[in-house]
Amino acid sequence: MDQPILARLRLNRRHLLLQSLPWASGLAALPALPAWASEPAAAQVKLVQGEVQITSANGHHRQPLVGEAVHVGDLITTGPGSELHAQWSDGAYLAARPRSSIRVDAFRLQGDPQDLSWITLLQGGLRMVTGWIGKAHRPGFRLKTPVATIGIRGTDFELQHLGPTDGTPADELGTHILVLEGATVLFNDSGEVDVPEGQAAWVDREGQAPQKHEQVPAFLRRRRGRFEGLVDNEAANIKATILAKLQERSLATTGQTLQQRIDQFRQDNPDSTLSDRELLQRAQRRAAQHRGGKDGKGGGGGGGRR
């Protein structure tokens, strides 16, 4: 059998099953694989529980399987009581909470200052343990909601965004973040607030300046899911995971520790040692440039509000 055809079939097991009928008339009857099956992966599905769907940028819907790739442009949607866990190619780990919509806006991992990890939480919640990009190249990491952006300093956090729908408690509306380890900054055009470990902050609506919660709200503490132990385990072993991912791509040498690799990156790229405010300003400028290059109008790019 022709080797290129074999390679295409191995890319997606379901594609092979769906195309089993045309065997008698030859392999030429097989259509091309959908775009989402051949694009570079941003992440890999580690757990699926309940009603979960992924919609690709071209509108293709699929029910994900463990081990399946998540691509740039994919929209992850979870139903009531459902979860999806995915490990990003830079070692980061994301747990999508029930009733959530999460979009992968951009991802690039080459171990240089052009690396990107951009995600948008449109609705619902997630927990994320950041990987190589979040720890070594903070300007390349961006997690947005419809009303704010999260900047990070190598961290583990819980994020929730709820829009005004029937039955949503008033105190849970908007974007809320709880930092479990490390630190974040929550910002938008109206202001910013630093959120250290063990504290929480929120933005009620677009145009409102972020502010800290006086104490962590009970609804944020209740966000732990059925499989939280898996996330805790990933968080505890995140350094080893990141290093293994870098070594898979020949972006770290054997015997090199993660801190040595980060120190090397920062020495080679002095901008990575800028202050948090300078990093955020650069990240915002780069995001604006990216949107301008994408649509030619300087706004409305893939990471913006839809």
PDB file of C-alpha atoms in Angstrom:
ATOM      1  CA  MET A   1       0.000   0.000   0.000  1.00  0.00           C
ATOM      2  CA  ASP A   2       1.156   3.514  -0.758  1.00  0.00           C
ATOM      3  CA  GLN A   3       3.085   4.860   2.273  1.00  0.00           C
ATOM      4  CA  PRO A   4       1.626   8.448   2.194  1.00  0.00           C
ATOM      5  CA  ILE A   5      -1.867   6.964   2.328  1.00  0.00           C
ATOM      6  CA  LEU A   6      -0.896   4.805   5.308  1.00  0.00           C
ATOM      7  CA  ALA A   7       0.487   7.847   7.097  1.00  0.00           C
ATOM      8  CA  ARG A   8      -2.756   9.739   6.522  1.00  0.00           C
ATOM      9  CA  LEU A   9      -4.843   6.877   7.857  1.00  0.00           C
ATOM     10  CA  ARG A  10      -2.763   6.595  11.025  1.00  0.00           C
ATOM     11  CA  LEU A  11      -3.427  10.257  11.843  1.00  0.00           C
ATOM     12  CA  ASN A  12      -7.012   9.608  12.839  1.00  0.00           C
ATOM     13  CA  ARG A  13      -8.540   6.289  13.887  1.00  0.00           C
ATOM     14  CA  ARG A  14     -12.101   7.466  13.420  1.00  0.00           C
ATOM     15  CA  HIS A  15     -11.338   8.605   9.899  1.00  0.00           C
ATOM     16  CA  LEU A  16     -10.349   5.019   9.036  1.00  0.00           C
ATOM     17  CA  LEU A  17     -13.548   3.596  10.530  1.00  0.00           C
ATOM     18  CA  LEU A  18     -15.794   6.071   8.750  1.00  0.00           C
ATOM     19  CA  GLN A  19     -14.140   5.306   5.421  1.00  0.00           C
ATOM     20  CA  SER A  20     -14.334   1.498   5.679  1.00  0.00           C
ATOM     21  CA  LEU A  21     -17.049   1.129   3.039  1.00  0.00           C
ATOM     22  CA  PRO A  22     -15.080   2.278  -0.043  1.00  0.00           C
ATOM     23  CA  TRP A  23     -12.374  -0.417   0.312  1.00  0.00           C
ATOM     24  CA  ALA A  24     -13.777  -2.496  -2.562  1.00  0.00           C
ATOM     25  CA  SER A  25     -13.482   0.410  -4.994  1.00  0.00           C
ATOM     26  CA  GLY A  26      -9.934   1.344  -3.960  1.00  0.00           C
ATOM     27  CA  LEU A  27      -8.188   3.865  -1.734  1.00  0.00           C
ATOM     28  CA  ALA A  28      -8.552   6.640  -4.299  1.00  0.00           C
ATOM     29  CA  ALA A  29     -12.094   7.126  -2.998  1.00  0.00           C
ATOM     30  CA  LEU A  30     -10.803   8.387   0.362  1.00  0.00           C
ATOM     31  CA  PRO A  31     -11.250  12.158   0.795  1.00  0.00           C
ATOM     32  CA  ALA A  32      -8.581  14.364   2.329  1.00  0.00           C
ATOM     33  CA  LEU A  33      -8.383  14.460   6.113  1.00  0.00           C
ATOM     34  CA  PRO A  34      -9.961  17.514   7.769  1.00  0.00           C
ATOM     35  CA  ALA A  35      -7.586  20.389   8.549  1.00  0.00           C
ATOM     36  CA  TRP A  36      -7.749  19.796  12.316  1.00  0.00           C
ATOM     37  CA  ALA A  37      -6.267  16.296  11.867  1.00  0.00           C
ATOM     38  CA  SER A  38      -3.031  17.439  10.248  1.00  0.00           C
ATOM     39  CA  GLU A  39      -2.190  20.792  11.909  1.00  0.00           C
ATOM     40  CA  PRO A  40       0.499  20.895  14.639  1.00  0.00           C
ATOM     41  CA  ALA A  41      -0.959  20.079  18.052  1.00  0.00           C
ATOM     42  CA  ALA A  42      -1.121  22.627  20.863  1.00  0.00           C
ATOM     43  CA  ALA A  43      -2.132  19.997  23.427  1.00  0.00           C
ATOM     44  CA  GLN A  44      -3.167  16.403  23.958  1.00  0.00           C
ATOM     45  CA  VAL A  45      -6.353  15.209  25.659  1.00  0.00           C
ATOM     46  CA  LYS A  46      -5.591  13.404  28.936  1.00  0.00           C
ATOM     47  CA  LEU A  47      -9.106  12.867  30.346  1.00  0.00           C
ATOM     48  CA  VAL A  48     -12.685  13.100  29.047  1.00  0.00           C
ATOM     49  CA  GLN A  49     -15.674  12.795  31.346  1.00  0.00           C
ATOM     50  CA  GLY A  50     -19.292  13.238  30.255  1.00  0.00           C
ATOM     51  CA  GLU A  51     -20.540  15.409  27.401  1.00  0.00           C
ATOM     52  CA  VAL A  52     -17.531  17.084  25.818  1.00  0.00           C
ATOM     53  CA  GLN A  53     -17.217  18.495  22.304  1.00  0.00           C
ATOM     54  CA  ILE A  54     -14.414  20.117  20.361  1.00  0.00           C
ATOM     55  CA  THR A  55     -15.247  22.378  17.426  1.00  0.00           C
ATOM     56  CA  SER A  56     -12.422  23.168  15.028  1.00  0.00           C
ATOM     57  CA  ALA A  57     -11.879  26.556  13.404  1.00  0.00           C
ATOM     58  CA  ASN A  58     -13.575  25.294  10.234  1.00  0.00           C
ATOM     59  CA  GLY A  59     -16.704  24.233  12.127  1.00  0.00           C
ATOM     60  CA  HIS A  60     -16.013  20.483  12.376  1.00  0.00           C
ATOM     61  CA  HIS A  61     -17.507  18.985  15.565  1.00  0.00           C
ATOM     62  CA  ARG A  62     -16.034  15.959  17.283  1.00  0.00           C
ATOM     63  CA  GLN A  63     -16.253  14.099  20.577  1.00  0.00           C
ATOM     64  CA  PRO A  64     -12.627  13.935  21.762  1.00  0.00           C
ATOM     65  CA  LEU A  65     -10.844  10.754  22.781  1.00  0.00           C
ATOM     66  CA  VAL A  66      -8.009  10.407  25.284  1.00  0.00           C
ATOM     67  CA  GLY A  67      -4.738  10.852  23.398  1.00  0.00           C
ATOM     68  CA  GLU A  68      -6.292  13.033  20.702  1.00  0.00           C
ATOM     69  CA  ALA A  69      -4.671  16.314  19.689  1.00  0.00           C
ATOM     70  CA  VAL A  70      -6.052  19.780  20.454  1.00  0.00           C
ATOM     71  CA  HIS A  71      -5.236  22.352  17.780  1.00  0.00           C
ATOM     72  CA  VAL A  72      -5.105  26.119  17.463  1.00  0.00           C
ATOM     73  CA  GLY A  73      -8.606  27.374  16.692  1.00  0.00           C
ATOM     74  CA  ASP A  74     -10.324  24.547  18.598  1.00  0.00           C
ATOM     75  CA  LEU A  75     -13.241  25.424  20.867  1.00  0.00           C
ATOM     76  CA  ILE A  76     -13.628  23.064  23.843  1.00  0.00           C
ATOM     77  CA  THR A  77     -17.171  22.818  25.243  1.00  0.00           C
ATOM     78  CA  THR A  78     -18.156  20.822  28.333  1.00  0.00           C
ATOM     79  CA  GLY A  79     -21.679  19.978  29.444  1.00  0.00           C
ATOM     80  CA  PRO A  80     -23.153  19.738  32.954  1.00  0.00           C
ATOM     81  CA  GLY A  81     -21.037  17.499  35.181  1.00  0.00           C
ATOM     82  CA  SER A  82     -18.451  17.089  32.407  1.00  0.00           C
ATOM     83  CA  GLU A  83     -14.697  17.736  32.270  1.00  0.00           C
ATOM     84  CA  LEU A  84     -11.821  17.672  29.835  1.00  0.00           C
ATOM     85  CA  HIS A  85      -8.160  17.667  30.865  1.00  0.00           C
ATOM     86  CA  ALA A  86      -5.414  18.463  28.360  1.00  0.00           C
ATOM     87  CA  GLN A  87      -1.649  18.704  28.564  1.00  0.00           C
ATOM     88  CA  TRP A  88      -0.115  21.469  26.482  1.00  0.00           C
ATOM     89  CA  SER A  89       2.964  20.771  24.388  1.00  0.00           C
ATOM     90  CA  ASP A  90       5.058  22.999  26.695  1.00  0.00           C
ATOM     91  CA  GLY A  91       4.053  20.918  29.747  1.00  0.00           C
ATOM     92  CA  ALA A  92       1.163  23.091  30.945  1.00  0.00           C
ATOM     93  CA  TYR A  93      -1.949  21.307  32.225  1.00  0.00           C
ATOM     94  CA  LEU A  94      -5.518  22.568  31.823  1.00  0.00           C
ATOM     95  CA  ALA A  95      -8.696  21.191  33.399  1.00  0.00           C
ATOM     96  CA  ALA A  96     -11.895  22.487  31.779  1.00  0.00           C
ATOM     97  CA  ARG A  97     -14.719  22.687  34.311  1.00  0.00           C
ATOM     98  CA  PRO A  98     -18.371  21.722  33.620  1.00  0.00           C
ATOM     99  CA  ARG A  99     -20.486  24.082  31.467  1.00  0.00           C
ATOM    100  CA  SER A 100     -17.418  25.770  29.989  1.00  0.00           C
ATOM    101  CA  SER A 101     -16.285  27.095  26.607  1.00  0.00           C
ATOM    102  CA  ILE A 102     -12.533  27.493  26.042  1.00  0.00           C
ATOM    103  CA  ARG A 103     -10.835  28.517  22.795  1.00  0.00           C
ATOM    104  CA  VAL A 104      -7.200  27.881  21.810  1.00  0.00           C
ATOM    105  CA  ASP A 105      -6.222  31.141  20.084  1.00  0.00           C
ATOM    106  CA  ALA A 106      -2.514  30.626  19.372  1.00  0.00           C
ATOM    107  CA  PHE A 107       0.304  28.274  20.230  1.00  0.00           C
ATOM    108  CA  ARG A 108       3.949  28.085  19.185  1.00  0.00           C
ATOM    109  CA  LEU A 109       6.820  26.242  20.897  1.00  0.00           C
ATOM    110  CA  GLN A 110      10.347  26.624  19.515  1.00  0.00           C
ATOM    111  CA  GLY A 111      12.170  27.694  22.697  1.00  0.00           C
ATOM    112  CA  ASP A 112      12.634  31.299  21.512  1.00  0.00           C
ATOM    113  CA  PRO A 113      11.043  34.744  22.130  1.00  0.00           C
ATOM    114  CA  GLN A 114       8.344  34.056  19.505  1.00  0.00           C
ATOM    115  CA  ASP A 115       6.763  31.275  21.585  1.00  0.00           C
ATOM    116  CA  LEU A 116       3.045  31.824  22.257  1.00  0.00           C
ATOM    117  CA  SER A 117       0.307  30.262  24.353  1.00  0.00           C
ATOM    118  CA  TRP A 118      -2.946  32.237  24.023  1.00  0.00           C
ATOM    119  CA  ILE A 119      -6.225  30.907  25.415  1.00  0.00           C
ATOM    120  CA  THR A 120      -9.667  32.469  25.860  1.00  0.00           C
ATOM    121  CA  LEU A 121     -12.159  31.391  28.528  1.00  0.00           C
ATOM    122  CA  LEU A 122     -15.484  32.428  27.007  1.00  0.00           C
ATOM    123  CA  GLN A 123     -17.726  30.933  29.680  1.00  0.00           C
ATOM    124  CA  GLY A 124     -17.446  28.664  32.702  1.00  0.00           C
ATOM    125  CA  GLY A 125     -14.191  27.811  34.423  1.00  0.00           C
ATOM    126  CA  LEU A 126     -10.796  26.159  34.274  1.00  0.00           C
ATOM    127  CA  ARG A 127      -7.799  25.336  36.377  1.00  0.00           C
ATOM    128  CA  MET A 128      -4.391  25.758  34.791  1.00  0.00           C
ATOM    129  CA  VAL A 129      -0.865  24.873  35.810  1.00  0.00           C
ATOM    130  CA  THR A 130       1.447  26.823  33.514  1.00  0.00           C
ATOM    131  CA  GLY A 131       4.292  25.241  31.544  1.00  0.00           C
ATOM    132  CA  TRP A 132       7.516  26.358  29.870  1.00  0.00           C
ATOM    133  CA  ILE A 133       6.048  29.462  28.217  1.00  0.00           C
ATOM    134  CA  GLY A 134       4.418  30.689  31.410  1.00  0.00           C
ATOM    135  CA  LYS A 135       7.554  30.132  33.466  1.00  0.00           C
ATOM    136  CA  ALA A 136      10.342  31.177  31.088  1.00  0.00           C
ATOM    137  CA  HIS A 137       8.654  33.532  28.617  1.00  0.00           C
ATOM    138  CA  ARG A 138       5.810  35.290  30.404  1.00  0.00           C
ATOM    139  CA  PRO A 139       5.041  37.772  27.585  1.00  0.00           C
ATOM    140  CA  GLY A 140       4.150  34.807  25.381  1.00  0.00           C
ATOM    141  CA  PHE A 141       1.393  33.578  27.731  1.00  0.00           C
ATOM    142  CA  ARG A 142      -2.041  35.172  27.630  1.00  0.00           C
ATOM    143  CA  LEU A 143      -5.343  33.947  29.046  1.00  0.00           C
ATOM    144  CA  LYS A 144      -8.313  36.169  28.275  1.00  0.00           C
ATOM    145  CA  THR A 145     -11.959  36.371  29.259  1.00  0.00           C
ATOM    146  CA  PRO A 146     -14.549  38.737  27.750  1.00  0.00           C
ATOM    147  CA  VAL A 147     -13.729  41.367  30.408  1.00  0.00           C
ATOM    148  CA  ALA A 148     -10.068  40.915  31.429  1.00  0.00           C
ATOM    149  CA  THR A 149      -6.667  39.363  30.730  1.00  0.00           C
ATOM    150  CA  ILE A 150      -4.538  37.281  33.084  1.00  0.00           C
ATOM    151  CA  GLY A 151      -0.767  37.705  33.187  1.00  0.00           C
ATOM    152  CA  ILE A 152       1.183  35.124  35.138  1.00  0.00           C
ATOM    153  CA  ARG A 153       4.434  34.519  36.946  1.00  0.00           C
ATOM    154  CA  GLY A 154       4.796  30.742  36.683  1.00  0.00           C
ATOM    155  CA  THR A 155       1.718  29.652  38.552  1.00  0.00           C
ATOM    156  CA  ASP A 156      -1.281  27.420  39.306  1.00  0.00           C
ATOM    157  CA  PHE A 157      -4.678  29.101  39.361  1.00  0.00           C
ATOM    158  CA  GLU A 158      -8.447  28.683  39.154  1.00  0.00           C
ATOM    159  CA  LEU A 159     -10.328  30.974  36.744  1.00  0.00           C
ATOM    160  CA  GLN A 160     -14.061  31.469  36.294  1.00  0.00           C
ATOM    161  CA  HIS A 161     -16.078  33.660  33.952  1.00  0.00           C
ATOM    162  CA  LEU A 162     -19.865  33.754  34.007  1.00  0.00           C
ATOM    163  CA  GLY A 163     -21.999  36.008  31.833  1.00  0.00           C
ATOM    164  CA  PRO A 164     -25.495  37.279  32.684  1.00  0.00           C
ATOM    165  CA  THR A 165     -27.693  34.214  32.192  1.00  0.00           C
ATOM    166  CA  ASP A 166     -30.802  33.069  33.990  1.00  0.00           C
ATOM    167  CA  GLY A 167     -30.029  31.672  37.416  1.00  0.00           C
ATOM    168  CA  THR A 168     -26.472  33.016  37.704  1.00  0.00           C
ATOM    169  CA  PRO A 169     -25.899  34.461  41.220  1.00  0.00           C
ATOM    170  CA  ALA A 170     -25.035  38.168  41.040  1.00  0.00           C
ATOM    171  CA  ASP A 171     -21.835  37.755  43.070  1.00  0.00           C
ATOM    172  CA  GLU A 172     -20.499  35.165  40.576  1.00  0.00           C
ATOM    173  CA  LEU A 173     -20.949  37.272  37.441  1.00  0.00           C
ATOM    174  CA  GLY A 174     -17.831  38.389  35.578  1.00  0.00           C
ATOM    175  CA  THR A 175     -14.277  37.074  35.861  1.00  0.00           C
ATOM    176  CA  HIS A 176     -12.910  35.688  39.140  1.00  0.00           C
ATOM    177  CA  ILE A 177      -9.439  34.243  39.734  1.00  0.00           C
ATOM    178  CA  LEU A 178      -7.981  32.360  42.697  1.00  0.00           C
ATOM    179  CA  VAL A 179      -4.200  31.860  42.776  1.00  0.00           C
ATOM    180  CA  LEU A 180      -3.216  28.496  44.222  1.00  0.00           C
ATOM    181  CA  GLU A 181       0.542  28.886  43.732  1.00  0.00           C
ATOM    182  CA  GLY A 182       2.757  31.671  42.385  1.00  0.00           C
ATOM    183  CA  ALA A 183       1.157  34.978  41.419  1.00  0.00           C
ATOM    184  CA  THR A 184      -0.908  36.583  38.657  1.00  0.00           C
ATOM    185  CA  VAL A 185      -1.944  40.017  37.524  1.00  0.00           C
ATOM    186  CA  LEU A 186      -5.521  40.671  36.390  1.00  0.00           C
ATOM    187  CA  PHE A 187      -5.806  43.616  34.001  1.00  0.00           C
ATOM    188  CA  ASN A 188      -7.834  45.377  31.341  1.00  0.00           C
ATOM    189  CA  ASP A 189      -7.947  48.867  29.806  1.00  0.00           C
ATOM    190  CA  SER A 190      -9.322  50.283  33.076  1.00  0.00           C
ATOM    191  CA  GLY A 191      -6.585  49.055  35.413  1.00  0.00           C
ATOM    192  CA  GLU A 192      -4.758  46.099  36.905  1.00  0.00           C
ATOM    193  CA  VAL A 193      -4.325  44.332  40.227  1.00  0.00           C
ATOM    194  CA  ASP A 194      -1.634  41.930  41.460  1.00  0.00           C
ATOM    195  CA  VAL A 195      -2.994  38.685  42.875  1.00  0.00           C
ATOM    196  CA  PRO A 196      -0.520  36.788  45.112  1.00  0.00           C
ATOM    197  CA  GLU A 197      -0.781  33.175  46.184  1.00  0.00           C
ATOM    198  CA  GLY A 198      -3.849  32.354  48.260  1.00  0.00           C
ATOM    199  CA  GLN A 199      -5.776  35.456  47.203  1.00  0.00           C
ATOM    200  CA  ALA A 200      -8.518  36.179  44.676  1.00  0.00           C
ATOM    201  CA  ALA A 201      -9.581  39.056  42.429  1.00  0.00           C
ATOM    202  CA  TRP A 202     -12.435  39.858  40.070  1.00  0.00           C
ATOM    203  CA  VAL A 203     -13.847  42.050  37.296  1.00  0.00           C
ATOM    204  CA  ASP A 204     -17.618  42.352  37.147  1.00  0.00           C
ATOM    205  CA  ARG A 205     -18.030  43.746  33.627  1.00  0.00           C
ATOM    206  CA  GLU A 206     -16.204  45.244  30.689  1.00  0.00           C
ATOM    207  CA  GLY A 207     -14.857  48.730  31.475  1.00  0.00           C
ATOM    208  CA  GLN A 208     -14.612  48.081  35.220  1.00  0.00           C
ATOM    209  CA  ALA A 209     -11.177  48.091  36.862  1.00  0.00           C
ATOM    210  CA  PRO A 210     -10.088  44.775  38.420  1.00  0.00           C
ATOM    211  CA  GLN A 211     -10.099  44.576  42.205  1.00  0.00           C
ATOM    212  CA  LYS A 212      -9.222  42.096  44.934  1.00  0.00           C
ATOM    213  CA  HIS A 213     -11.732  40.074  46.892  1.00  0.00           C
ATOM    214  CA  GLU A 214     -11.482  40.827  50.604  1.00  0.00           C
ATOM    215  CA  GLN A 215     -11.496  37.063  51.127  1.00  0.00           C
ATOM    216  CA  VAL A 216     -11.679  34.109  48.759  1.00  0.00           C
ATOM    217  CA  PRO A 217     -15.352  33.569  47.801  1.00  0.00           C
ATOM    218  CA  ALA A 218     -16.834  30.213  48.759  1.00  0.00           C
ATOM    219  CA  PHE A 219     -17.877  29.481  45.158  1.00  0.00           C
ATOM    220  CA  LEU A 220     -14.237  29.615  44.038  1.00  0.00           C
ATOM    221  CA  ARG A 221     -13.177  27.222  46.781  1.00  0.00           C
ATOM    222  CA  ARG A 222     -15.906  24.808  45.660  1.00  0.00           C
ATOM    223  CA  ARG A 223     -14.589  24.584  42.088  1.00  0.00           C
ATOM    224  CA  ARG A 224     -12.556  21.426  42.727  1.00  0.00           C
ATOM    225  CA  GLY A 225     -13.705  18.712  40.327  1.00  0.00           C
ATOM    226  CA  ARG A 226     -14.003  14.921  40.529  1.00  0.00           C
ATOM    227  CA  PHE A 227     -10.504  14.424  39.158  1.00  0.00           C
ATOM    228  CA  GLU A 228      -8.722  17.197  41.034  1.00  0.00           C
ATOM    229  CA  GLY A 229      -6.144  14.736  42.314  1.00  0.00           C
ATOM    230  CA  LEU A 230      -4.872  14.342  38.758  1.00  0.00           C
ATOM    231  CA  VAL A 231      -4.327  18.090  38.472  1.00  0.00           C
ATOM    232  CA  ASP A 232      -2.677  18.218  41.884  1.00  0.00           C
ATOM    233  CA  ASN A 233      -0.311  15.477  40.771  1.00  0.00           C
ATOM    234  CA  GLU A 234       0.549  17.331  37.567  1.00  0.00           C
ATOM    235  CA  ALA A 235       1.178  20.506  39.574  1.00  0.00           C
ATOM    236  CA  ALA A 236       3.501  18.644  41.956  1.00  0.00           C
ATOM    237  CA  ASN A 237       5.525  17.215  39.060  1.00  0.00           C
ATOM    238  CA  ILE A 238       5.292  20.139  36.654  1.00  0.00           C
ATOM    239  CA  LYS A 239       9.035  20.848  36.486  1.00  0.00           C
ATOM    240  CA  ALA A 240       9.863  17.301  35.421  1.00  0.00           C
ATOM    241  CA  THR A 241       6.990  17.352  32.920  1.00  0.00           C
ATOM    242  CA  ILE A 242       8.147  20.612  31.340  1.00  0.00           C
ATOM    243  CA  LEU A 243      11.723  19.384  31.056  1.00  0.00           C
ATOM    244  CA  ALA A 244      10.569  16.125  29.434  1.00  0.00           C
ATOM    245  CA  LYS A 245       8.486  18.075  26.895  1.00  0.00           C
ATOM    246  CA  LEU A 246      11.447  20.303  26.041  1.00  0.00           C
ATOM    247  CA  GLN A 247      13.734  17.304  25.634  1.00  0.00           C
ATOM    248  CA  GLU A 248      11.190  15.634  23.311  1.00  0.00           C
ATOM    249  CA  ARG A 249      11.605  18.612  20.987  1.00  0.00           C
ATOM    250  CA  SER A 250      15.376  18.908  21.512  1.00  0.00           C
ATOM    251  CA  LEU A 251      14.842  22.259  23.273  1.00  0.00           C
ATOM    252  CA  ALA A 252      16.734  21.142  26.399  1.00  0.00           C
ATOM    253  CA  THR A 253      19.847  19.020  26.716  1.00  0.00           C
ATOM    254  CA  THR A 254      20.103  15.767  28.668  1.00  0.00           C
ATOM    255  CA  GLY A 255      21.210  16.404  32.246  1.00  0.00           C
ATOM    256  CA  GLN A 256      20.109  20.053  32.172  1.00  0.00           C
ATOM    257  CA  THR A 257      17.713  21.079  34.940  1.00  0.00           C
ATOM    258  CA  LEU A 258      14.642  23.186  34.204  1.00  0.00           C
ATOM    259  CA  GLN A 259      16.067  26.137  36.141  1.00  0.00           C
ATOM    260  CA  GLN A 260      19.301  25.912  34.136  1.00  0.00           C
ATOM    261  CA  ARG A 261      17.273  25.944  30.924  1.00  0.00           C
ATOM    262  CA  ILE A 262      15.245  28.944  32.108  1.00  0.00           C
ATOM    263  CA  ASP A 263      18.429  30.782  33.144  1.00  0.00           C
ATOM    264  CA  GLN A 264      19.925  30.066  29.729  1.00  0.00           C
ATOM    265  CA  PHE A 265      16.812  31.370  27.985  1.00  0.00           C
ATOM    266  CA  ARG A 266      16.782  34.564  30.050  1.00  0.00           C
ATOM    267  CA  GLN A 267      20.478  35.146  29.433  1.00  0.00           C
ATOM    268  CA  ASP A 268      19.919  34.760  25.696  1.00  0.00           C
ATOM    269  CA  ASN A 269      16.757  36.904  25.822  1.00  0.00           C
ATOM    270  CA  PRO A 270      17.219  39.849  28.229  1.00  0.00           C
ATOM    271  CA  ASP A 271      13.615  41.030  27.736  1.00  0.00           C
ATOM    272  CA  SER A 272      12.493  38.067  29.837  1.00  0.00           C
ATOM    273  CA  THR A 273      13.897  39.802  32.948  1.00  0.00           C
ATOM    274  CA  LEU A 274      11.823  42.976  32.548  1.00  0.00           C
ATOM    275  CA  SER A 275       9.390  44.014  35.276  1.00  0.00           C
ATOM    276  CA  ASP A 276       5.870  42.578  35.272  1.00  0.00           C
ATOM    277  CA  ARG A 277       4.415  45.902  34.108  1.00  0.00           C
ATOM    278  CA  GLU A 278       6.885  46.124  31.217  1.00  0.00           C
ATOM    279  CA  LEU A 279       6.176  42.517  30.280  1.00  0.00           C
ATOM    280  CA  LEU A 280       2.442  43.180  30.219  1.00  0.00           C
ATOM    281  CA  GLN A 281       2.878  46.301  28.114  1.00  0.00           C
ATOM    282  CA  ARG A 282       4.987  44.375  25.620  1.00  0.00           C
ATOM    283  CA  ALA A 283       2.484  41.535  25.557  1.00  0.00           C
ATOM    284  CA  GLN A 284      -0.344  43.987  24.843  1.00  0.00           C
ATOM    285  CA  ARG A 285       1.615  45.675  22.051  1.00  0.00           C
ATOM    286  CA  ARG A 286       2.452  42.326  20.510  1.00  0.00           C
ATOM    287  CA  ALA A 287      -1.173  41.213  20.705  1.00  0.00           C
ATOM    288  CA  ALA A 288      -2.229  44.420  18.928  1.00  0.00           C
ATOM    289  CA  GLN A 289       0.387  43.857  16.229  1.00  0.00           C
ATOM    290  CA  HIS A 290      -0.773  40.273  15.797  1.00  0.00           C
ATOM    291  CA  ARG A 291      -4.391  41.371  15.356  1.00  0.00           C
ATOM    292  CA  GLY A 292      -3.367  44.096  12.934  1.00  0.00           C
ATOM    293  CA  GLY A 293      -1.374  41.657  10.835  1.00  0.00           C
ATOM    294  CA  LYS A 294      -4.227  39.187  10.832  1.00  0.00           C
ATOM    295  CA  ASP A 295      -7.101  41.363   9.687  1.00  0.00           C
ATOM    296  CA  GLY A 296      -5.311  44.469   8.420  1.00  0.00           C
ATOM    297  CA  LYS A 297      -7.338  46.736  10.685  1.00  0.00           C
ATOM    298  CA  GLY A 298      -5.387  46.629  13.957  1.00  0.00           C
ATOM    299  CA  GLY A 299      -8.151  44.921  15.919  1.00  0.00           C
ATOM    300  CA  GLY A 300     -10.439  41.937  16.282  1.00  0.00           C
ATOM    301  CA  GLY A 301      -7.797  39.211  16.085  1.00  0.00           C
ATOM    302  CA  GLY A 302      -8.049  35.610  17.193  1.00  0.00           C
ATOM    303  CA  GLY A 303      -7.546  36.393  20.890  1.00  0.00           C
ATOM    304  CA  GLY A 304     -10.091  39.186  21.055  1.00  0.00           C
ATOM    305  CA  ARG A 305     -13.704  39.174  22.104  1.00  0.00           C
ATOM    306  CA  ARG A 306     -16.233  37.683  19.693  1.00  0.00           C
TER     307      ARG A 306
END
